[in-house]
Amino acid sequence: MAGPLVALSAIMAPSIQFLGAAGTVTGSKFLFRTETQKILVDCGLFQGVKELRLQNWEKLPIEASAIDAVILTHAHLDHTGYLPLLVRNGFKGKIYCTAPTRELSKIILNDSAHIQEEDAEYANRLGFSKHSPAMPLYTTSDVAHTLKLFISVAGDKWVKIAKDVKFRLSPSGHILGSAFVELNHSGMRVVFSGDLGRKKPLMLNPPTRLTTADYLVIESTYGDRVHSPESPMNVLKRVINETVARKGHLIIPSFAVGRVQDVLYLISKLKRQKLIPNIPVYLDSPMGIHATEVLLDYPEWHKLGAKEIEAFCQDAIMVRSYQDSNGLARARKSTIVVAGSGMLTGGRVLHHLETRLSDSRNTILLVGFQAAGTRGRLLRDGIPELKMYGKYVPVKARIEELSSLSAHADQSEIIEWLRGFRSAPKTTFIVHGEPQAADALRVRIRDSLNWFAEVPAHLEVKELNLKTQDE
Ligand SMILES: [Zn+2]
C-alpha cells in the first residue's frame, strides 16, 4: 500500500514549472500548480535571436484550456506577448493585473499583432518564408479576444481566486503599474519579482519592501553587473551639447513604454534649466505617445504631478503620421528624435538611421539593454556598416551609450532588496537573465546572504514543500 500512497502525495505537492525566462531574459512564464489550480504568472514572448523566437511556435507542456488563471507582473512584451496565442489555443480564464498594466498591455499587444501581421504579409509578398502562406503568430482579432479577459485589481490587497489560493500585487518600481506577485496557498507564500526596479527610480515610487517568502523567483537581467554611477542627466547634457556643436542630429532609439518617458522628462529638465540649447525635440513613436498619455491617468502609480507630465509633453513635438516622420528625417537644422524600436529591430527609427547614420556630425544614443543579434547590439559593438532595408549604410555617426538609465536593479540593488526579507526563503529561483548573469547572482546570494539559490532549466519542474517557515 505504501507505494501508491507515496506516489499520490508526490503528485499533489505544489510546484512551479519554468516555461520561459529560464537561462534567458525573455519569454517569462511560470506555471504554479496546486492540487486544484494551475496558475500562470506572466505569459511573455521570447525575443532576440531567431533560435529564441522560434520557441514561441513550440507547444506548451500544458493545454491552454487547462490553465485556470494568469497573473501579470507588468505589461512589457516579454511578460505579456504570448497571451493572445494562449487565448487562441483555448485559455478561457481571467487575466489579473494592475490597472496601468491593463492599459499598457492593450497598446503593447495590439502593436505586437500589427507587427506579426505585417511581417507575415511581407514574407508572403516576397515569397521568402519556408511556410506557404506565412502566418502571423497571432492577429489583432486574437488580441481583442484576449483583452476581454483582463481584470484589473487594486495594488497591495489580497485577492482570493480559489478556495486555497490568494494573491497580492505590490509596486516593483520597474515601469508604470509593474508589481511583485505574492501567492498564498494554504499559508505557503511564493513571491515572483517580475522585473525589479532601481532603488531610486526616476519617476516611479521605489520597489515595495517585501518581508516574507517561503519560495522566491527573482530576476537577474543585471545579476552580474553594477550600473554606472554617472548621472543620466549629465550624459545626456554632454551628448546633446557636443552634437549641436557639430551641427548634427541626435537620434535616440527608445523602448516606447518606460524609457521614452524617462528620456523626454530628462531632456525637458535640461531645457528648462537652460543646460542645453533650445532645439526641437520630436517623439516619433505613436506607441510612445500613447504610453505617455497613460501616465496622466494613473497619478497614484508615479511621483510626477500632472503639471510636470504636461511640461515634458509640451517640450516635445509629437509626430503621429508617416508623412511627418518622413519629413523629419530630412530636417537640416539640429534636432533630437526619440523613436522606436529601442534595439533597432524595426519601427520608425530605421528611416532616421538610414539618413543620419552615414554623417559624422550626428549621434546615435543607445539607452537600454541591447540583446544579442539586434542592430542596436551591432552598433554598440562597433560594426562599420549596418544593413537596413536590404542595403548597407556606413556607420559614420558617433555611437554613444547611456547605460545608467536602466529600469532594472543591478546586482547590489537586488541584494539590498533581498535583505528586506525577515528570513531566507527555502529556495530562491533565479530567472530572467543570461546564464552568466544568473549564475553570478546565485553566487552573490550565497556569499552575501547565505541563502540557498538555484538557476532552474527551461521546462524544469520544482516541487514546493507545503510546510511553511512558521511551523
Ligand atoms: Zn520589463
Coordinates of C-alpha atoms and ligand atoms in Angstrom, one line a residue:
M1 CA 0.0 0.0 0.0
A2 CA 2.9 2.4 0.8
G3 CA 3.9 2.7 -2.9
P4 CA 0.7 4.1 -4.4
L5 CA 0.2 6.4 -1.4
V6 CA 3.7 7.9 -1.8
A7 CA 3.1 8.4 -5.5
L8 CA -0.2 10.1 -4.8
S9 CA 1.3 12.6 -2.3
A10 CA 4.1 13.3 -4.8
I11 CA 1.5 14.2 -7.5
M12 CA -0.3 16.5 -5.1
A13 CA 2.7 18.6 -4.0
P14 CA 2.5 22.2 -5.2
S15 CA 5.1 23.0 -7.9
I16 CA 6.5 25.7 -10.2
Q17 CA 7.4 24.8 -13.8
F18 CA 9.6 27.3 -15.6
L19 CA 8.1 27.7 -19.1
G20 CA 10.3 30.7 -20.1
A21 CA 12.9 33.2 -19.0
A22 CA 14.9 30.2 -17.6
G23 CA 18.5 30.7 -18.8
T24 CA 17.5 33.7 -20.9
V25 CA 15.9 37.1 -20.3
T26 CA 12.7 36.8 -22.4
G27 CA 9.6 34.6 -22.5
S28 CA 8.6 34.9 -18.8
K29 CA 6.1 32.1 -18.0
F30 CA 5.9 30.4 -14.6
L31 CA 3.3 27.7 -14.0
F32 CA 2.2 27.4 -10.4
R33 CA 0.3 24.2 -9.7
T34 CA -1.6 23.1 -6.6
E35 CA -3.9 20.1 -6.2
T36 CA -6.7 22.0 -7.8
Q37 CA -5.3 25.1 -9.5
K38 CA -3.0 25.8 -12.5
I39 CA -1.9 29.5 -12.4
L40 CA 0.4 31.1 -14.9
V41 CA 2.5 34.0 -13.6
D42 CA 3.3 36.1 -16.7
C43 CA 2.8 35.0 -20.3
G44 CA 5.6 36.5 -22.2
L45 CA 7.0 36.3 -25.7
F46 CA 10.6 35.1 -26.5
Q47 CA 12.5 37.8 -28.2
G48 CA 16.0 38.3 -29.6
V49 CA 17.9 35.8 -31.8
K50 CA 16.0 33.5 -34.2
E51 CA 16.6 30.4 -32.1
L52 CA 14.7 32.0 -29.2
R53 CA 11.9 33.5 -31.3
L54 CA 11.2 30.0 -32.8
Q55 CA 10.3 28.9 -29.2
N56 CA 7.2 31.0 -29.5
W57 CA 5.9 28.5 -32.0
E58 CA 6.5 25.4 -29.8
K59 CA 3.6 23.8 -27.9
L60 CA 3.4 24.5 -24.2
P61 CA 3.7 21.4 -22.0
I62 CA 0.2 22.1 -20.7
E63 CA -3.1 22.6 -22.6
A64 CA -4.0 26.3 -22.6
S65 CA -7.6 25.3 -21.7
A66 CA -6.3 23.6 -18.5
I67 CA -4.9 26.8 -17.1
D68 CA -7.2 28.4 -14.6
A69 CA -5.8 32.0 -14.4
V70 CA -3.0 34.2 -15.4
I71 CA -1.4 36.9 -13.2
L72 CA 0.8 39.5 -14.8
T73 CA 3.7 41.4 -13.1
H74 CA 3.8 44.1 -15.8
A75 CA 2.9 45.0 -19.4
H76 CA 6.3 44.5 -21.3
L77 CA 6.0 42.2 -24.3
D78 CA 8.4 39.6 -22.8
H79 CA 5.9 39.2 -19.9
T80 CA 2.5 39.5 -21.8
G81 CA 3.2 38.9 -25.5
Y82 CA 2.2 35.2 -25.6
L83 CA -1.3 35.9 -24.1
P84 CA -3.1 36.2 -27.5
L85 CA -1.8 32.8 -28.5
L86 CA -2.8 31.3 -25.2
V87 CA -6.3 32.6 -25.8
R88 CA -6.4 31.4 -29.3
N89 CA -5.3 27.9 -28.1
G90 CA -8.2 27.7 -25.7
F91 CA -7.5 29.6 -22.5
K92 CA -10.7 31.0 -21.0
G93 CA -9.7 32.1 -17.5
K94 CA -9.2 35.5 -16.1
I95 CA -6.0 37.6 -16.6
Y96 CA -5.3 39.6 -13.4
C97 CA -3.1 42.7 -13.3
T98 CA -2.9 46.3 -12.1
A99 CA -5.0 48.9 -13.9
P100 CA -2.0 50.6 -15.6
T101 CA -0.7 47.2 -16.7
R102 CA -4.1 46.5 -18.4
E103 CA -4.0 49.9 -20.2
L104 CA -0.3 49.4 -21.3
S105 CA -0.9 45.8 -22.4
K106 CA -3.7 46.9 -24.7
I107 CA -1.1 49.2 -26.5
I108 CA 1.7 46.7 -26.5
L109 CA -0.3 43.6 -27.6
N110 CA -2.0 45.5 -30.4
D111 CA 1.4 46.8 -31.7
S112 CA 2.8 43.3 -31.5
A113 CA -0.1 41.8 -33.5
H114 CA 0.3 44.5 -36.2
I115 CA 4.0 43.7 -36.5
Q116 CA 3.2 40.0 -36.7
E117 CA 0.6 40.6 -39.4
E118 CA 2.9 43.0 -41.4
D119 CA 5.8 40.5 -41.2
A120 CA 3.7 37.6 -42.5
E121 CA 2.3 39.8 -45.3
Y122 CA 5.8 41.0 -46.3
A123 CA 7.1 37.4 -46.3
N124 CA 4.2 36.3 -48.5
R125 CA 4.7 39.2 -50.9
L126 CA 8.4 38.5 -51.3
G127 CA 7.9 34.7 -51.0
F128 CA 10.9 34.1 -48.7
S129 CA 9.1 32.2 -46.0
K130 CA 9.5 28.4 -45.8
H131 CA 5.8 28.2 -44.9
S132 CA 3.3 29.0 -47.5
P133 CA 1.5 31.1 -46.7
A134 CA 3.5 32.6 -43.8
M135 CA 1.2 33.0 -40.8
P136 CA 1.3 35.6 -38.1
L137 CA 1.8 34.2 -34.6
Y138 CA -1.4 35.9 -33.7
T139 CA -3.6 38.7 -35.1
T140 CA -5.3 41.9 -33.8
S141 CA -8.6 39.9 -33.5
D142 CA -6.8 37.4 -31.1
V143 CA -5.7 40.5 -29.1
A144 CA -9.3 41.8 -29.0
H145 CA -10.5 38.4 -27.5
T146 CA -7.6 38.5 -25.0
L147 CA -8.3 42.0 -23.7
K148 CA -11.8 40.9 -22.7
L149 CA -10.4 38.5 -20.1
F150 CA -8.3 41.2 -18.3
I151 CA -9.4 42.1 -14.8
S152 CA -7.6 44.9 -13.0
V153 CA -7.1 44.7 -9.3
A154 CA -6.0 47.2 -6.7
G155 CA -2.4 47.1 -5.5
D156 CA -1.4 45.9 -2.0
K157 CA -4.7 44.0 -1.4
W158 CA -5.1 40.2 -1.2
V159 CA -7.4 38.8 -3.9
K160 CA -8.9 35.3 -3.5
I161 CA -9.1 33.3 -6.7
A162 CA -9.7 29.8 -5.4
K163 CA -10.6 28.1 -2.1
D164 CA -7.0 27.9 -1.1
V165 CA -5.2 30.4 -3.3
K166 CA -5.0 34.2 -3.0
F167 CA -2.6 36.7 -4.4
R168 CA -1.4 40.3 -3.9
L169 CA 0.2 42.8 -6.3
S170 CA 2.6 45.5 -4.9
P171 CA 4.6 48.1 -6.8
S172 CA 8.0 46.9 -8.0
G173 CA 9.4 50.3 -9.4
H174 CA 10.2 48.9 -12.9
I175 CA 7.6 50.6 -15.2
L176 CA 4.2 52.2 -14.7
G177 CA 1.9 49.6 -13.0
S178 CA 4.6 47.0 -12.5
A179 CA 4.2 44.8 -9.5
F180 CA 5.5 41.9 -7.5
V181 CA 3.2 38.9 -7.3
E182 CA 2.8 37.2 -3.9
L183 CA 0.8 33.9 -4.0
N184 CA -0.5 32.4 -0.8
H185 CA -1.5 28.8 -1.0
S186 CA -2.7 27.2 2.3
G187 CA -0.3 29.5 4.2
M188 CA 2.7 29.0 1.9
R189 CA 4.0 32.2 0.4
V190 CA 5.5 32.2 -3.1
V191 CA 6.9 35.5 -4.4
F192 CA 7.6 36.4 -8.0
S193 CA 9.7 39.5 -8.5
G194 CA 8.8 40.1 -12.2
D195 CA 11.3 42.9 -13.2
L196 CA 12.8 44.6 -10.2
G197 CA 13.2 48.4 -10.5
R198 CA 16.0 50.6 -9.4
K199 CA 16.4 51.6 -5.8
K200 CA 15.6 55.2 -6.7
P201 CA 13.5 55.2 -10.0
L202 CA 13.3 58.4 -11.9
M203 CA 9.5 58.7 -12.0
L204 CA 8.2 55.8 -10.1
N205 CA 8.0 55.0 -6.4
P206 CA 10.8 52.7 -5.1
P207 CA 10.1 49.0 -5.1
T208 CA 7.9 47.8 -2.1
R209 CA 10.0 46.1 0.6
L210 CA 8.5 42.5 0.9
T211 CA 9.3 40.6 4.1
T212 CA 8.1 37.1 3.8
A213 CA 8.6 34.3 1.2
D214 CA 8.8 30.5 1.5
Y215 CA 9.9 30.4 -2.1
L216 CA 11.2 33.3 -4.2
V217 CA 11.5 33.7 -8.0
I218 CA 13.9 36.6 -8.7
E219 CA 15.0 38.2 -12.0
S220 CA 18.7 38.6 -12.9
T221 CA 19.0 40.8 -16.0
Y222 CA 21.9 42.7 -14.5
G223 CA 22.8 39.9 -11.9
D224 CA 26.5 40.2 -12.8
R225 CA 26.8 44.0 -13.1
V226 CA 26.6 47.3 -11.3
H227 CA 25.2 50.3 -13.2
S228 CA 27.5 53.2 -13.9
P229 CA 27.2 55.8 -11.1
E230 CA 27.3 58.7 -13.6
S231 CA 24.1 60.7 -13.7
P232 CA 22.0 60.1 -16.8
M233 CA 21.2 63.8 -16.9
N234 CA 24.9 64.7 -17.2
V235 CA 25.5 62.2 -20.0
L236 CA 22.5 63.5 -21.9
K237 CA 23.7 67.1 -21.4
R238 CA 27.2 66.3 -22.8
V239 CA 25.9 64.3 -25.8
I240 CA 23.3 66.9 -26.8
N241 CA 25.8 69.8 -26.5
E242 CA 28.5 68.0 -28.4
T243 CA 26.1 67.0 -31.2
V244 CA 24.7 70.5 -31.5
A245 CA 28.2 72.0 -31.6
R246 CA 28.9 69.8 -34.6
K247 CA 25.6 70.9 -36.2
G248 CA 24.4 67.3 -36.1
H249 CA 21.2 65.5 -35.2
L250 CA 20.7 63.2 -32.2
I251 CA 18.7 60.0 -32.7
I252 CA 17.6 58.2 -29.5
P253 CA 16.2 54.7 -30.3
S254 CA 13.9 54.0 -27.4
F255 CA 11.5 51.5 -25.9
A256 CA 8.0 53.0 -26.1
V257 CA 6.9 52.1 -22.6
G258 CA 9.1 53.4 -19.8
R259 CA 12.3 54.6 -21.5
V260 CA 10.7 57.1 -23.8
Q261 CA 9.1 58.9 -20.9
D262 CA 12.3 58.9 -18.9
V263 CA 14.3 60.4 -21.8
L264 CA 11.7 63.1 -22.5
Y265 CA 11.5 64.0 -18.9
L266 CA 15.3 64.5 -18.6
I267 CA 15.6 66.4 -21.8
S268 CA 12.8 68.7 -20.7
K269 CA 14.6 69.3 -17.4
L270 CA 17.8 70.2 -19.2
K271 CA 16.0 72.6 -21.5
R272 CA 14.2 74.3 -18.7
Q273 CA 17.4 74.7 -16.7
K274 CA 19.0 76.1 -19.9
L275 CA 21.7 73.5 -19.8
I276 CA 21.2 72.6 -23.5
P277 CA 20.2 74.8 -26.5
N278 CA 16.5 75.1 -27.3
I279 CA 16.5 72.8 -30.3
P280 CA 13.3 70.9 -31.4
V281 CA 12.7 67.5 -29.7
Y282 CA 10.5 65.0 -31.5
L283 CA 8.7 61.9 -30.2
D284 CA 8.3 59.9 -33.4
S285 CA 6.5 56.9 -31.9
P286 CA 2.7 56.5 -31.9
M287 CA 3.1 53.8 -29.2
G288 CA 5.4 56.1 -27.2
I289 CA 2.9 58.9 -27.4
H290 CA 0.0 56.7 -26.3
A291 CA 2.1 55.2 -23.4
T292 CA 3.0 58.7 -22.2
E293 CA -0.7 59.7 -22.1
V294 CA -1.4 56.7 -19.8
L295 CA 0.9 58.3 -17.2
L296 CA -1.6 61.1 -16.8
D297 CA -4.4 58.6 -16.0
Y298 CA -2.6 56.9 -13.1
P299 CA -1.1 59.6 -10.8
E300 CA -1.1 57.2 -7.8
W301 CA 1.4 55.0 -9.7
H302 CA 4.2 57.5 -10.1
K303 CA 5.8 60.5 -8.4
L304 CA 5.2 63.2 -11.0
G305 CA 2.5 65.7 -10.8
A306 CA 0.2 66.4 -13.7
K307 CA 2.0 69.7 -14.3
E308 CA 5.3 68.0 -14.7
I309 CA 4.0 65.5 -17.2
E310 CA 2.3 68.2 -19.1
A311 CA 5.6 70.2 -19.1
F312 CA 7.7 67.5 -20.6
C313 CA 5.0 66.6 -23.1
Q314 CA 4.8 70.3 -24.2
D315 CA 8.6 70.3 -24.6
A316 CA 8.4 67.6 -27.2
I317 CA 6.7 67.6 -30.6
M318 CA 4.5 64.5 -31.1
V319 CA 4.9 63.0 -34.6
R320 CA 1.9 60.9 -35.4
S321 CA 1.7 60.5 -39.2
Y322 CA 4.2 58.7 -41.5
Q323 CA 4.4 61.8 -43.8
D324 CA 5.6 64.0 -40.8
S325 CA 8.0 61.3 -39.8
N326 CA 9.5 61.1 -43.3
G327 CA 9.7 64.9 -43.5
L328 CA 11.5 65.0 -40.1
A329 CA 14.2 62.6 -41.4
R330 CA 15.1 65.3 -44.0
A331 CA 15.3 68.3 -41.5
R332 CA 18.5 70.3 -41.9
K333 CA 18.9 72.1 -38.6
S334 CA 19.9 70.1 -35.4
T335 CA 17.1 68.0 -34.0
I336 CA 16.6 65.4 -31.3
V337 CA 14.5 62.5 -32.4
V338 CA 13.3 59.9 -29.9
A339 CA 11.8 56.9 -31.9
G340 CA 11.1 53.2 -31.6
S341 CA 12.2 50.5 -31.5
G342 CA 14.8 50.5 -28.7
M343 CA 17.0 47.8 -30.1
L344 CA 16.6 49.0 -33.8
T345 CA 14.8 45.8 -34.8
G346 CA 12.2 47.8 -36.7
G347 CA 10.0 50.8 -36.4
R348 CA 10.3 54.4 -37.5
V349 CA 13.8 54.8 -36.0
L350 CA 15.1 52.9 -39.0
H351 CA 14.4 55.6 -41.6
H352 CA 16.0 58.2 -39.4
L353 CA 19.1 55.9 -39.2
E354 CA 19.1 55.5 -43.0
T355 CA 19.6 59.2 -43.5
R356 CA 21.6 60.1 -40.3
L357 CA 24.0 57.1 -39.8
S358 CA 26.5 58.0 -42.5
D359 CA 27.1 61.6 -41.3
S360 CA 29.9 62.1 -38.7
R361 CA 28.2 65.2 -37.3
N362 CA 25.3 63.0 -35.9
T363 CA 25.0 60.9 -32.8
I364 CA 23.0 57.7 -32.1
L365 CA 22.4 57.3 -28.3
L366 CA 21.6 53.8 -27.1
V367 CA 19.6 53.9 -23.9
G368 CA 18.7 50.4 -23.0
F369 CA 19.6 46.7 -22.9
Q370 CA 20.7 45.6 -26.5
A371 CA 20.1 41.9 -27.0
A372 CA 22.5 39.8 -29.0
G373 CA 21.7 39.7 -32.7
T374 CA 20.0 43.1 -32.8
R375 CA 21.1 46.1 -34.9
G376 CA 21.5 48.0 -31.6
R377 CA 24.0 45.4 -30.3
L378 CA 25.9 45.5 -33.6
L379 CA 26.2 49.3 -33.4
R380 CA 27.3 49.1 -29.8
D381 CA 30.0 46.6 -30.8
G382 CA 31.4 48.9 -33.4
I383 CA 30.2 47.4 -36.7
P384 CA 31.4 49.6 -39.7
E385 CA 28.3 49.1 -41.9
L386 CA 24.7 48.4 -40.9
K387 CA 22.2 46.6 -43.0
M388 CA 18.7 48.0 -43.3
Y389 CA 16.1 47.9 -46.0
G390 CA 18.3 45.5 -47.9
K391 CA 21.3 47.7 -48.2
Y392 CA 24.4 48.6 -46.2
V393 CA 24.8 52.0 -44.6
P394 CA 28.2 53.1 -43.5
V395 CA 28.4 53.9 -39.7
K396 CA 30.0 57.4 -39.5
A397 CA 27.8 58.9 -36.8
R398 CA 29.0 58.7 -33.2
I399 CA 27.6 55.8 -31.2
E400 CA 27.1 56.6 -27.5
E401 CA 25.5 54.6 -24.7
L402 CA 23.5 55.7 -21.7
S403 CA 23.6 52.6 -19.5
S404 CA 22.8 54.4 -16.2
L405 CA 19.3 54.9 -17.4
S406 CA 18.2 51.3 -16.7
A407 CA 14.8 50.2 -15.4
H408 CA 16.3 47.1 -13.8
A409 CA 18.0 46.8 -10.4
D410 CA 21.7 45.9 -10.7
Q411 CA 23.4 43.2 -8.6
S412 CA 23.9 45.4 -5.5
E413 CA 20.3 46.8 -5.7
I414 CA 18.9 43.2 -6.0
I415 CA 20.9 42.1 -2.9
E416 CA 19.7 45.1 -1.0
W417 CA 16.1 44.4 -1.8
L418 CA 16.5 40.8 -0.8
R419 CA 17.8 41.9 2.6
G420 CA 14.3 43.2 3.3
F421 CA 13.1 39.6 3.8
R422 CA 13.0 38.6 7.5
S423 CA 14.3 35.1 6.9
A424 CA 15.8 33.1 4.0
P425 CA 13.3 31.6 1.6
K426 CA 13.6 27.8 1.4
T427 CA 14.8 28.3 -2.2
T428 CA 15.4 31.3 -4.3
F429 CA 15.0 30.5 -8.0
I430 CA 17.0 32.8 -10.3
V431 CA 15.4 33.6 -13.7
H432 CA 15.2 36.3 -16.4
G433 CA 19.0 36.6 -17.1
E434 CA 21.6 35.3 -19.4
P435 CA 23.3 32.2 -17.9
Q436 CA 26.4 34.2 -16.8
A437 CA 24.3 36.9 -15.1
A438 CA 22.0 34.3 -13.4
D439 CA 24.9 32.3 -12.0
A440 CA 26.8 35.4 -10.8
L441 CA 23.7 36.4 -8.8
R442 CA 23.4 32.8 -7.4
V443 CA 27.0 33.0 -6.1
R444 CA 26.5 36.5 -4.7
I445 CA 23.2 35.5 -2.9
R446 CA 25.0 32.5 -1.3
D447 CA 28.1 34.6 -0.3
S448 CA 26.3 37.7 0.9
L449 CA 23.1 36.3 2.4
N450 CA 23.9 32.7 3.0
W451 CA 20.7 31.7 1.2
F452 CA 20.1 28.6 -1.0
A453 CA 19.6 29.8 -4.6
E454 CA 19.5 27.9 -7.9
V455 CA 19.1 28.6 -11.6
P456 CA 16.3 26.4 -13.0
A457 CA 16.5 25.0 -16.5
H458 CA 13.9 25.6 -19.2
L459 CA 10.8 23.5 -18.6
E460 CA 12.1 22.2 -15.2
V461 CA 9.5 21.4 -12.5
K462 CA 10.4 22.3 -8.9
E463 CA 8.2 20.8 -6.1
L464 CA 7.5 23.1 -3.2
N465 CA 7.2 21.9 0.4
L466 CA 3.8 22.9 1.7
K467 CA 5.1 23.2 5.3
T468 CA 5.7 27.0 6.0
Q469 CA 8.5 28.5 7.9
D470 CA 6.4 29.2 11.0
E471 CA 5.6 25.6 11.6
Ligands
ZN1 ZN 10.1 44.7 -18.1

